[in-house]
Coordinates of C-alpha atoms in Angstrom, one line a residue:
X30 CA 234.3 151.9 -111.0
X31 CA 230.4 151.2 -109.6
X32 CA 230.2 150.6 -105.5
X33 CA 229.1 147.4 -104.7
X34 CA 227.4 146.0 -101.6
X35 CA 227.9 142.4 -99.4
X36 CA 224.5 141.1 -98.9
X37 CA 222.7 137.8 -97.2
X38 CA 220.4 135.8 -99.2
X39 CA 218.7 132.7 -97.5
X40 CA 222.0 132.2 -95.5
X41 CA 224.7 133.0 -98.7
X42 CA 226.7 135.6 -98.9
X43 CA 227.4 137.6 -102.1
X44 CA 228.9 140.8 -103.1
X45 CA 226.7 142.9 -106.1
X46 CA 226.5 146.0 -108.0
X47 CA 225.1 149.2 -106.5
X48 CA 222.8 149.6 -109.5
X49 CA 221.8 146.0 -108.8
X50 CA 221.2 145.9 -105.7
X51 CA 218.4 148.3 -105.7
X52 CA 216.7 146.8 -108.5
X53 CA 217.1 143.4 -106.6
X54 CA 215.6 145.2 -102.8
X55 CA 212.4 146.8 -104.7
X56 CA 211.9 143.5 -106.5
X57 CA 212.5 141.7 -102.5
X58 CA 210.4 145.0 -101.1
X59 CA 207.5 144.0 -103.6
X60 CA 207.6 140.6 -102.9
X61 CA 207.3 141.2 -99.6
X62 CA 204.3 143.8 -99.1
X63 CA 202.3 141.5 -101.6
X64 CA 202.7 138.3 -99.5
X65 CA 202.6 139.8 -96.0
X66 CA 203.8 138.9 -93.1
X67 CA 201.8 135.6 -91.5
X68 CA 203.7 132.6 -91.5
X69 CA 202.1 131.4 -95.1
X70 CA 203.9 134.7 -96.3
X71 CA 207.2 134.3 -95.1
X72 CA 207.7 130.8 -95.4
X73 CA 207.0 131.8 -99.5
X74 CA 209.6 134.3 -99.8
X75 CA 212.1 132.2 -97.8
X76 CA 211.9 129.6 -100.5
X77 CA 211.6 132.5 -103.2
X78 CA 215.1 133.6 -101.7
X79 CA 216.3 130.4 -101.7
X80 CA 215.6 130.0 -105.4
X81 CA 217.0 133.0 -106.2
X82 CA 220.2 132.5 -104.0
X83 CA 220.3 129.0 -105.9
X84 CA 220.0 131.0 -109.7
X85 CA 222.7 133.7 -108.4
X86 CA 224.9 131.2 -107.5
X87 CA 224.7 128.8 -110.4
X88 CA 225.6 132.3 -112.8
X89 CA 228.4 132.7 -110.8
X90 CA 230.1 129.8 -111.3
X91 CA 228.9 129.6 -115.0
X92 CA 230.2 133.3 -115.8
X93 CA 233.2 133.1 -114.0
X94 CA 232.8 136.2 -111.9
X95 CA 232.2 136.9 -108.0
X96 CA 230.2 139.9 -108.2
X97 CA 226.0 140.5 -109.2
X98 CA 225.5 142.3 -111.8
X99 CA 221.9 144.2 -113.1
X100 CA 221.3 142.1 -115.8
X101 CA 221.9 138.7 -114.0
X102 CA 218.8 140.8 -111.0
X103 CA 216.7 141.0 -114.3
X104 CA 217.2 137.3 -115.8
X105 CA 216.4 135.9 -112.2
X106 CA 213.3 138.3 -112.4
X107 CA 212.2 137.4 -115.6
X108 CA 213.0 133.7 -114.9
X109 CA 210.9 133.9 -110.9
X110 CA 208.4 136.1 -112.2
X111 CA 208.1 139.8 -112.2
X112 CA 205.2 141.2 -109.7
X113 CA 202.7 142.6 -111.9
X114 CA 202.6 139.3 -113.7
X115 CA 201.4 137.2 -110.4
X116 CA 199.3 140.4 -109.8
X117 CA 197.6 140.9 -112.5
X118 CA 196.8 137.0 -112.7
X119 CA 195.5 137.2 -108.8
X120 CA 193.1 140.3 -110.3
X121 CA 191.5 138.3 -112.7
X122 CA 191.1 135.5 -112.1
X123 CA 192.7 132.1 -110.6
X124 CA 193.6 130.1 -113.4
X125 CA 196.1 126.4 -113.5
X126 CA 199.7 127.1 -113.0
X127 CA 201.1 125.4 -116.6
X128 CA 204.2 123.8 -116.0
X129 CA 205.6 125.5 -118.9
X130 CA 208.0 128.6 -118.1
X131 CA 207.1 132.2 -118.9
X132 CA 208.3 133.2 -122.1
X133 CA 211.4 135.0 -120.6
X134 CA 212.6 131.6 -119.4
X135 CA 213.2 130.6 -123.0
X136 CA 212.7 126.9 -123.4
X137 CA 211.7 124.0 -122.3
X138 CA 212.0 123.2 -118.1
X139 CA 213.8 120.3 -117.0
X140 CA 212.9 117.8 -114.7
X141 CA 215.1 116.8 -111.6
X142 CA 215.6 113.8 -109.8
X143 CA 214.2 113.8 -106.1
X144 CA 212.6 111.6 -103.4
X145 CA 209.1 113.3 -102.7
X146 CA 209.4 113.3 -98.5
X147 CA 205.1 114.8 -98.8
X148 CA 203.8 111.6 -100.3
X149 CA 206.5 108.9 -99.1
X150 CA 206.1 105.6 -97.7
X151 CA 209.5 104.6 -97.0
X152 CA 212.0 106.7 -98.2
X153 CA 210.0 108.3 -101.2
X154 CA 212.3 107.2 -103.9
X155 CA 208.7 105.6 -105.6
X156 CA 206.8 108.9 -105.4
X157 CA 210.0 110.5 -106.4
X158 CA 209.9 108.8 -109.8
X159 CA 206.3 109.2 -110.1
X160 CA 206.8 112.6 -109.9
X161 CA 209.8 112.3 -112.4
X162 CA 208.1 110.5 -114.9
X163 CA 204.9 111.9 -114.2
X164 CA 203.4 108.6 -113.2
X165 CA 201.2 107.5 -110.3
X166 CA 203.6 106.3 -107.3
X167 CA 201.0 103.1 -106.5
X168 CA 202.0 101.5 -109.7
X169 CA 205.5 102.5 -109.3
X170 CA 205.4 100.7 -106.0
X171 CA 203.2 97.5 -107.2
X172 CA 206.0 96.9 -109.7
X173 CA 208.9 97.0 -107.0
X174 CA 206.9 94.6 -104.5
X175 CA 206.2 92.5 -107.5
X176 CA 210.0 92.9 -108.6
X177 CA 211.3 92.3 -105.3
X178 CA 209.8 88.6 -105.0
X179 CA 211.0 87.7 -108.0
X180 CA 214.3 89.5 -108.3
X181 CA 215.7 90.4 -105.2
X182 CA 217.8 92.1 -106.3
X183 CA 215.5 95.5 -106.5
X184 CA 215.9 95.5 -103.2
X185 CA 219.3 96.5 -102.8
X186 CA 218.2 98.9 -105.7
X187 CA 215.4 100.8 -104.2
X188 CA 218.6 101.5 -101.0
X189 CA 220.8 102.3 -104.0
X190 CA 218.1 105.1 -104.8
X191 CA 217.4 106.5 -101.5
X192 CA 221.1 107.0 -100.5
X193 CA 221.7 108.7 -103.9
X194 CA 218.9 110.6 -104.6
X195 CA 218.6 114.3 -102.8
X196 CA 215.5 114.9 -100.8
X197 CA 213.7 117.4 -102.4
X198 CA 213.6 120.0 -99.3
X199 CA 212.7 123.1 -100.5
X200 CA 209.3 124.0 -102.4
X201 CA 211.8 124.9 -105.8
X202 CA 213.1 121.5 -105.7
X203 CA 209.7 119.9 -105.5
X204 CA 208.9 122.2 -108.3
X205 CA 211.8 120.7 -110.2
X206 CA 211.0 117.5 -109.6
X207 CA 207.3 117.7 -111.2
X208 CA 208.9 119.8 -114.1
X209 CA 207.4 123.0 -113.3
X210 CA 209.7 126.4 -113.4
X211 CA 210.4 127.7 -109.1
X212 CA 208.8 130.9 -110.4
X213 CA 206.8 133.3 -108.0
X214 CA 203.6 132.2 -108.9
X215 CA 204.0 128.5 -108.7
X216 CA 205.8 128.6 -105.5
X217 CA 203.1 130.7 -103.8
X218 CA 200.9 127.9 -105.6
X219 CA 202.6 125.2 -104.3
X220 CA 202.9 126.6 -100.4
X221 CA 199.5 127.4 -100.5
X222 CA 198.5 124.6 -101.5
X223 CA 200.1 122.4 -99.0
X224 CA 199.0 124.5 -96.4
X225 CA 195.0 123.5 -97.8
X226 CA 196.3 119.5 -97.6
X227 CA 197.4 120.0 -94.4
X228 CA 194.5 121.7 -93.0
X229 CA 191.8 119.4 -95.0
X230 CA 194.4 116.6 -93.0
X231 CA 193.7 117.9 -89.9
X232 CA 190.0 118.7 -90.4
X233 CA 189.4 115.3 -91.4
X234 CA 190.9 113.7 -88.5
X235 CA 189.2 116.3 -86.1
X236 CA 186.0 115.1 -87.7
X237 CA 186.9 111.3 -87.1
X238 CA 186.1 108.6 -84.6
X239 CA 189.4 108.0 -83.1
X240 CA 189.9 111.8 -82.4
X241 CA 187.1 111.7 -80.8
X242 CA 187.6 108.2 -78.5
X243 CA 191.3 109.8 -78.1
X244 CA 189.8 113.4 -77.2
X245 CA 187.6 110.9 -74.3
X246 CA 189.8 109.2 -73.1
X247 CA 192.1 112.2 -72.4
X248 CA 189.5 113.8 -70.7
X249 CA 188.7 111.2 -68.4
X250 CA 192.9 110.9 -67.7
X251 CA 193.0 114.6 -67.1
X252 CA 189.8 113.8 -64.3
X253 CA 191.9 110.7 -62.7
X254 CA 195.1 112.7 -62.6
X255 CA 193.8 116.3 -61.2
X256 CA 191.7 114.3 -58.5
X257 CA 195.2 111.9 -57.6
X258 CA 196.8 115.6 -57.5
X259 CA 194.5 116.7 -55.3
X260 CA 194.2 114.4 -53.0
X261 CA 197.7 114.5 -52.8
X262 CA 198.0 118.4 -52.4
X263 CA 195.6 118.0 -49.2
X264 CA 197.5 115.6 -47.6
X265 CA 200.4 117.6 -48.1
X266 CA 198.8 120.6 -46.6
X267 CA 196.8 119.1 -43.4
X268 CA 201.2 117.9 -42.6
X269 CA 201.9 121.0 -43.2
X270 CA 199.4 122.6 -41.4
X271 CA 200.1 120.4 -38.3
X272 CA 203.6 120.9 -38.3
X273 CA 203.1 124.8 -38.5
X274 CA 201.1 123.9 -35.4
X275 CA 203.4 122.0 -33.3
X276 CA 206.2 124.2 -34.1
X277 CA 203.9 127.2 -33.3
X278 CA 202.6 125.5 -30.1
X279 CA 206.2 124.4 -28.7
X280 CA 207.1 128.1 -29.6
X281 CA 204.5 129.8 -28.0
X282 CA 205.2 127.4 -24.8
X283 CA 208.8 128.1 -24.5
X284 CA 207.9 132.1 -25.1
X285 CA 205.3 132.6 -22.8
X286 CA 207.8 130.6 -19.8
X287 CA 210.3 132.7 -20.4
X288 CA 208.7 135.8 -20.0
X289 CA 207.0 134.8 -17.0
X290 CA 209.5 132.2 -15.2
X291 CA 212.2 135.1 -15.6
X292 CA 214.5 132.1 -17.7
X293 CA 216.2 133.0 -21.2
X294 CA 215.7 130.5 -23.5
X295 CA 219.4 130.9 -24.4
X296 CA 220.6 129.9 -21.4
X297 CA 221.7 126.5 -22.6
X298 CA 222.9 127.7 -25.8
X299 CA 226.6 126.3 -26.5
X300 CA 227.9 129.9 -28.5
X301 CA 227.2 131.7 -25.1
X302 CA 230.2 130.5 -22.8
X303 CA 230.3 130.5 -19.2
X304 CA 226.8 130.8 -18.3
X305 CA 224.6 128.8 -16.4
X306 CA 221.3 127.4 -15.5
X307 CA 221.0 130.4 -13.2
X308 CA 221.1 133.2 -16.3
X309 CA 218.4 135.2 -15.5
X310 CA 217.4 137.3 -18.3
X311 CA 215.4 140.7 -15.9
X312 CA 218.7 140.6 -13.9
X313 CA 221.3 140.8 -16.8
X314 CA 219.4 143.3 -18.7
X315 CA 218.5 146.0 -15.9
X316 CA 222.2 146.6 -15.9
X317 CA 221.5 147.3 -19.5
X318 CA 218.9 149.5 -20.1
X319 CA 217.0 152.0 -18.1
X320 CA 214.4 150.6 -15.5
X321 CA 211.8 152.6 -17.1
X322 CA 212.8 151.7 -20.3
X323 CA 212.5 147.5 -19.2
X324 CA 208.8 147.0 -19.5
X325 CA 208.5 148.8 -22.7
X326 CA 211.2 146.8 -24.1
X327 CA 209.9 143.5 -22.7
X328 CA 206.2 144.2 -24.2
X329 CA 207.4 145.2 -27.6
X330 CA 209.7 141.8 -27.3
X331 CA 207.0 140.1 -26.5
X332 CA 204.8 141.4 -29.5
X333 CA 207.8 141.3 -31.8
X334 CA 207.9 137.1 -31.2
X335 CA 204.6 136.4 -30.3
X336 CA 202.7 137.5 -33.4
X337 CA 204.5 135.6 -35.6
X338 CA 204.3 132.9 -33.5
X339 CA 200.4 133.3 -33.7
X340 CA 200.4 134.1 -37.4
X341 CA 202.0 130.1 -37.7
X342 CA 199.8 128.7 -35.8
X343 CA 196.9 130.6 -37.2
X344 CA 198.1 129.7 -40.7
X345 CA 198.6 126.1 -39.8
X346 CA 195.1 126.1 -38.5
X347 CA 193.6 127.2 -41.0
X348 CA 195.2 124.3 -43.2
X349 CA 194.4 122.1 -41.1
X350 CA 190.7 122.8 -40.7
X351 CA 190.1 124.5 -43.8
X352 CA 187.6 127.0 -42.0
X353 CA 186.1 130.8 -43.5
X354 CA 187.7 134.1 -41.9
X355 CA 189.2 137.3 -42.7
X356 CA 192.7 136.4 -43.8
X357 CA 193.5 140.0 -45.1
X358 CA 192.3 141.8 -42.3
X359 CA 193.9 140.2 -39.5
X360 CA 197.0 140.0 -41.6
X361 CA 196.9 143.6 -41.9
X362 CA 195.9 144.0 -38.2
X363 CA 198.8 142.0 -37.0
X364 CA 201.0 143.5 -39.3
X365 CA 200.2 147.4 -37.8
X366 CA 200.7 145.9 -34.4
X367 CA 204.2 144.2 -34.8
X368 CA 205.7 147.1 -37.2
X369 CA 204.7 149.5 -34.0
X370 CA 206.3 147.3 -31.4
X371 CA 209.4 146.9 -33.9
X372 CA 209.6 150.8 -34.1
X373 CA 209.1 151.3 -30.2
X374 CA 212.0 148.2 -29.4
X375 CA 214.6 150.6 -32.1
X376 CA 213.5 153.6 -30.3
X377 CA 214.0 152.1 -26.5
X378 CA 217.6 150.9 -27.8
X379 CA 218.5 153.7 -29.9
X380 CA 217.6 155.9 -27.0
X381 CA 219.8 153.5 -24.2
X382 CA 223.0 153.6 -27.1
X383 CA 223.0 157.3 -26.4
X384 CA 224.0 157.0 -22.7
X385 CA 227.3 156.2 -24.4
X386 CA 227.8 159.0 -26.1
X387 CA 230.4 160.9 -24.0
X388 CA 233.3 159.8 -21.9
X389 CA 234.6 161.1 -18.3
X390 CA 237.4 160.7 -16.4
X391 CA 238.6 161.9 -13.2
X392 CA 242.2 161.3 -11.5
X393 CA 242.2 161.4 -7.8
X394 CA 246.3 162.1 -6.3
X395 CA 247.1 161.3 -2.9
X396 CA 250.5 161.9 -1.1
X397 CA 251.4 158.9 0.7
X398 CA 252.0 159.9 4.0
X399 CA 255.7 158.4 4.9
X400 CA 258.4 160.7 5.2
X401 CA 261.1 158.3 6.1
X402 CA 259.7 155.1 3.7
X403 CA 262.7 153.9 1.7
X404 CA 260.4 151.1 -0.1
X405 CA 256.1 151.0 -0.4
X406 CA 254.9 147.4 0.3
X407 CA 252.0 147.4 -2.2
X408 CA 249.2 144.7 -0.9
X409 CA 246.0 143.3 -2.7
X410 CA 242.9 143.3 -0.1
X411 CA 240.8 140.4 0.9
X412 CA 238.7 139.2 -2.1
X413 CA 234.7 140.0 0.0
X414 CA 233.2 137.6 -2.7
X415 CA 235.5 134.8 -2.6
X416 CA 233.5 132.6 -0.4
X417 CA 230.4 133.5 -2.3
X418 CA 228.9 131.5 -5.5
X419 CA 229.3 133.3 -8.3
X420 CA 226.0 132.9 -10.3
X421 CA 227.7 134.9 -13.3
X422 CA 230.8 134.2 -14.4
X423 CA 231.2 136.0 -18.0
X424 CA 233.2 139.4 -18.0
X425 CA 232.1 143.5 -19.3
X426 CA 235.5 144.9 -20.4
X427 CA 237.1 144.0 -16.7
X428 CA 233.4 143.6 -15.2
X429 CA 231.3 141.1 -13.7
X430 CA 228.5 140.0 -12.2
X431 CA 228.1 138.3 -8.8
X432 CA 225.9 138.0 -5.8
X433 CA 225.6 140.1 -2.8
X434 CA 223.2 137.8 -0.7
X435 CA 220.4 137.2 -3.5
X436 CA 221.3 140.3 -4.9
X437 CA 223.0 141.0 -8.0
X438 CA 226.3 143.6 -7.9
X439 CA 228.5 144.6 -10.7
X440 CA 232.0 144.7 -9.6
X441 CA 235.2 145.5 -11.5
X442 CA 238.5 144.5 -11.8
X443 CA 241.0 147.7 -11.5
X444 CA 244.5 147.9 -13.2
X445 CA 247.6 148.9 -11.4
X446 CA 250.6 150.4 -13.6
X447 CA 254.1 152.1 -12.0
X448 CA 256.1 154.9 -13.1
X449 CA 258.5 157.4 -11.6
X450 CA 257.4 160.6 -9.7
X451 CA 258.3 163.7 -10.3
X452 CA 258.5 164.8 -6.6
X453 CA 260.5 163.0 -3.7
X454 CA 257.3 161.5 -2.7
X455 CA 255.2 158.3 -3.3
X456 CA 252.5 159.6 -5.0
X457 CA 249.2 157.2 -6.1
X458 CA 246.5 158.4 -8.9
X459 CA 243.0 157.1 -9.0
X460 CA 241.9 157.2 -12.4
X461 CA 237.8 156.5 -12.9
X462 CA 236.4 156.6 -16.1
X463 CA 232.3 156.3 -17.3
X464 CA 230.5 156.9 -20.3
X465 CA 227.3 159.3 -19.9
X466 CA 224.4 160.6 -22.8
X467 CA 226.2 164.4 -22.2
X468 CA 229.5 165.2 -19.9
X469 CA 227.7 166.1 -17.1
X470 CA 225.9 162.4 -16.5
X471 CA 229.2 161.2 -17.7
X472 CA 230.5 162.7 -14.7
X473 CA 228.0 161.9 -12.2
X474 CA 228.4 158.3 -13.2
X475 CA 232.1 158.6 -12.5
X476 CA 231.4 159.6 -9.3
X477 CA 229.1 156.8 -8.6
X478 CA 232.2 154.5 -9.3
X479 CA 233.5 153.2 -5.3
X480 CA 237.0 151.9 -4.8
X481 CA 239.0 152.4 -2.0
X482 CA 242.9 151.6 -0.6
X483 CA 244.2 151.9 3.1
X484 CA 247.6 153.0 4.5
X485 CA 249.2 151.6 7.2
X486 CA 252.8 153.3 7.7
X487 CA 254.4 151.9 4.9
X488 CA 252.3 149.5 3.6
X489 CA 249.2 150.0 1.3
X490 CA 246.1 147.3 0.4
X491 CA 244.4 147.9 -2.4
X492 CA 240.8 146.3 -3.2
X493 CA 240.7 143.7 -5.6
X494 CA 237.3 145.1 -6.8
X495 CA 235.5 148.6 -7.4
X496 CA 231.3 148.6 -7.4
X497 CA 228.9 151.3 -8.5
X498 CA 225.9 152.2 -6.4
X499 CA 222.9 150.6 -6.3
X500 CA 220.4 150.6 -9.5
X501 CA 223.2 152.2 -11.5
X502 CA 223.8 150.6 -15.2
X503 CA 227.0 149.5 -16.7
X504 CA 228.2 152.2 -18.2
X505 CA 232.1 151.4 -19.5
X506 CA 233.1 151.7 -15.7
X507 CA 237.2 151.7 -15.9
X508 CA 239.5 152.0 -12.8
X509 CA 243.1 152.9 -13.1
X510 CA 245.9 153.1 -10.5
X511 CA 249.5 154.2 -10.8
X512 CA 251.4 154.7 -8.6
X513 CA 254.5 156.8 -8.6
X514 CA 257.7 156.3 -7.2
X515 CA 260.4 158.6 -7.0
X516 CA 263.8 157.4 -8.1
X517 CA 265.8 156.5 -5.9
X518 CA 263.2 154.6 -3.8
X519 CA 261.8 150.8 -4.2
X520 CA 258.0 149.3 -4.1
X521 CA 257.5 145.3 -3.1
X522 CA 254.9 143.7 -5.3
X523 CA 253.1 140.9 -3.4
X524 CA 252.1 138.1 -4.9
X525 CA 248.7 138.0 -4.7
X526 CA 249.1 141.7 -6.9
X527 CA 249.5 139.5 -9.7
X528 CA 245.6 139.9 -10.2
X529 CA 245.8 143.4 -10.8
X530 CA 249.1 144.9 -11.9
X531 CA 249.1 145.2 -15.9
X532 CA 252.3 146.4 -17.9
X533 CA 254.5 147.9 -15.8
X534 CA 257.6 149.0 -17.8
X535 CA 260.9 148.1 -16.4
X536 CA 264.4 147.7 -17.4
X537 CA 264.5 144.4 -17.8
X538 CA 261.4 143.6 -19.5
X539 CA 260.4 141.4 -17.4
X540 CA 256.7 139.8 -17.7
X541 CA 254.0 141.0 -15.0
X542 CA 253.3 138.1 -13.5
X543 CA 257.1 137.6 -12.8
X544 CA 257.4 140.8 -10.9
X545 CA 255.1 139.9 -7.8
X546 CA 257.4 139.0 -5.0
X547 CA 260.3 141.2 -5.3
X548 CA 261.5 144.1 -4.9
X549 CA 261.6 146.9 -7.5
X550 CA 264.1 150.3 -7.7
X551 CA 263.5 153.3 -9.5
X552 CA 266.2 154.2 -11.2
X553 CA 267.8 156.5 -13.9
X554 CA 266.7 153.8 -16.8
X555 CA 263.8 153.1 -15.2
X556 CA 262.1 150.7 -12.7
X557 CA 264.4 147.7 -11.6
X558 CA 264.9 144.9 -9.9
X559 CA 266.6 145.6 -6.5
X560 CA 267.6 142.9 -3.8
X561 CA 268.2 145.0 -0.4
X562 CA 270.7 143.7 1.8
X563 CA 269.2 142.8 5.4
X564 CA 265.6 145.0 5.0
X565 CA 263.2 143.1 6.3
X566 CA 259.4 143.6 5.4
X567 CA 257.5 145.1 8.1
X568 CA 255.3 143.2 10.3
X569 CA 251.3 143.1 9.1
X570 CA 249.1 144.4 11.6

């Protein structure tokens, strides 16, 4: 049993012996190295492997078998041509291909039927049979004109032909068709020679009148078109330029007004609810970030938007007017100057996101002083700020801004929660809290933090709002109170408490803001609601 190998030739497939396939590669491999690689070359041994596809094929079907054997490699080689024949004719010297086969081919080639597509005026069927029957085409076509006047009839003939009559495609079928044998040698003969026809073609007509009129006349397009283009490319860069300008100019306006008026140019910006006309960028922002650290931010700000501002309406200029400079220098110049004010704006930031590091808090107790007080009556205090126009109106985790004559202050909202006491006394816990860069400024910015209640007997008013002290930042300033009832006793939530009381726990679940205006027991299951019988609230002094 030989092995046997599945192999491509010019697009078929077939299965051969192992002995013949390595006769049928160095044969391919010879073939190859002789005609090279340019496309002359390879466009030869594609039709050489077409041919020889075509010969395998036709055995094949003649010998009833599916599989190459050696002595069908060496027929098609002595049939195409074996190399050192073609090479030894190349050495010495070029002589006219005969049309009659190599010995090996033994007998007499025979002519197929084609249409010649090289030499066609129609279809080719004429120069097709002249081919054929080795007769000039022109009188092959004389005697179909003449035959068509008379006899129509060769008309419908001459279709007849060209719908049955193959094409001849390859250069082994054109060989066919002028009786010649597909061999190596005449099918590098014939390549090569249509290459020469088709380079003589070309020489001629690069060498003629109308090439050259057509050459001119292109020429003088190409001039027409690339001056249109041109002109049209300039217009479209002086609008260009002008809008880089405008847009420049307007930005450079609004910029330089809102750094000196004091405005933000977001003030009427629809995503930023709740502020005003009134938003006034230096006053927001010193609640922000450091004094010290303000007019560093504000000048690498400035630099950040202002160069590219100026690099727009420098570009746009520049299209515009068309005028000489240093491009690359300045660009490089600008560039330095805006990556340093970028890095100093990270580093101001960077440096004011540390003061909010650590967190503080501090709880401040204090014994209400009311031995006898069945029930605390817990107040809210006179709003200071409630007669005052807000300017501000947007909050900071339970802060806000508001005016203090023309002033700003920052002033916070505490929350108020209730829960029982583990004592026999009414207890109430202060609980500030504040962020600082370390514990200790955490700390100190606690105890910058002001709120304050007052007792009278048994009623205590809280403040509706806490402040910090002056120049101090925001910080994450949190108030807390609770205060603690022992069980047993009641509290009375006014109604104006509802501002500040936030999720007290009782028994019956009942929602904050339905718990102002009654009184409120603390009992075994919790705190609840208690009606006493004839206690009357004391009087407000």
């Amino acid at each position: 049993m030989k092995k046997t190998f599945t192999i491509n030739i010019s697009g078929s497939v077939f299965h051969i012996e192992e002995d013949a396939y390595e006769k049928l590669r160095d044969y391919l491999q010879m073939l190859t190295g002789h005609f090279g690689s340019d496309s002359d070359g390879r466009e030869i041994l594609q039709d050489i492997e077409a041919r020889i596809a075509e010969l395998f094929s036709k055995k094949m079907e003649a010998e009833g078998k599916d599989v190459i054997l050696e002595v069908w490699v060496e027929e098609v080689m002595a049939r195409m041509g074996k190399p050192e024949d073609f090479i030894e004719q190349e050495e010495e010297a070029e002589e006219p291909v005969s049309s009659t086969p190599p010995p090996s081919a033994g007998g007499k080639v025979k002519r197929r039927m084609y249409r010649d597509p090289d030499h066609r005026v129609l279809g080719g069927v004429c120069s097709g049979l002249g081919a054929y029957f080795n007769i000039d085409p022109v009188v092959l076509r004389i005697i179909f004109f003449i035959l068509f006047w008379i006899y129509g009839i060769f008309l419908l003939f001459y279709i007849v032909l060209w719908i049955a009559v193959p094409k001849a495609k390859t250069t082994a079928e054109k060989l066919e068709m002028r009786g010649q044998e597909p061999t190596v040698s005449n099918i590098e003969k014939s390549i090569k020679e249509e290459v020469k026809e088709v380079k003589e073609s070309y020489k001629r007509f690069r060498s003629s009148n109308t090439y050259e009129k057509g050459r001119e006349q292109v020429g003088r397009f190409g001039d027409v078109t690339y001056n249109v283009l041109k002109v049209i490319l300039r217009i479209v860069v002086i609008v260009a330029g002008a809008f880089l300008i405008l847009l420049a100019f307007l930005g450079l306006i609004g910029f330089i007004t809102s750094m000196v008026v004091g405005q933000s140019v977001f003030h009427s910006a629809p995503w930023i609810s709740g502020l005003g006309p009134e938003f006034n960028m230096p006053e927001i922002v010193n609640f922000f970030i450091a004094p010290g650290s303000m007019t560093i931010l504000l000048v690498a700000i400035a630099l950040l938007i202002g160069i590219p501002l100026l690099g727009i309406l420098y570009a746009g200029t520049k299209m515009v007017f068309r005028f000489k400079s240093n491009s690359k220098l300045i660009f490089l110049s600008s560039l330095a100057v805006w990556m340093v004010a970028l890095v100093t704006a990270v580093v101001v930031v960077v440096s004011q996101i540390k003061d909010y590091n650590k967190e503080t808090t501090i709880t401040q107790n204090q014994v209400i002083n009311c031995q006898n007080c069945k029930t605390l009556y817990l107040e809210l205090g006179d709003n200071p700020y409630a007669d005052r126009s807000s300017r501000y109106q947007f909050d900071l985790r339970r802060m806000r801004l508001v005016t203090d004559g023309d002033k700003p202050l920052l002033i916070g909202e505490p929350r108020l929660d209730v829960e029982e006491s583990s004592s026999n006394e009414f207890l109430i816990l202060i609980r500030k809290k504040s962020r600082g860069s370390n514990q200790d400024a955490a700390k100190n910015n606690v105890e910058d933090i002001i709120y304050n209640f007052t007792q009278n007997d048994s009623i205590i008013r809280f403040n509706p709002y806490y402040t910090i002290r002056d120049n101090q930042r925001w910080l994450d300033q949190e108030v807390d109170i609770t205060v603690k009832v022992p069980r047993g006793k009641s509290i009375y939530l006014a109604n104006k408490m509802e501002t500040i009381i936030y999720d007290i726990e009782n028994v019956s679940n009942t929602w904050d803001g339905d718990m102002v205006g009654k009184y409120w027991e603390m009992t075994d299951l919790g705190l609840q609601e208690k009606k006493p019988a004839g206690e009357k609230e004391p009087e407000r002094k």
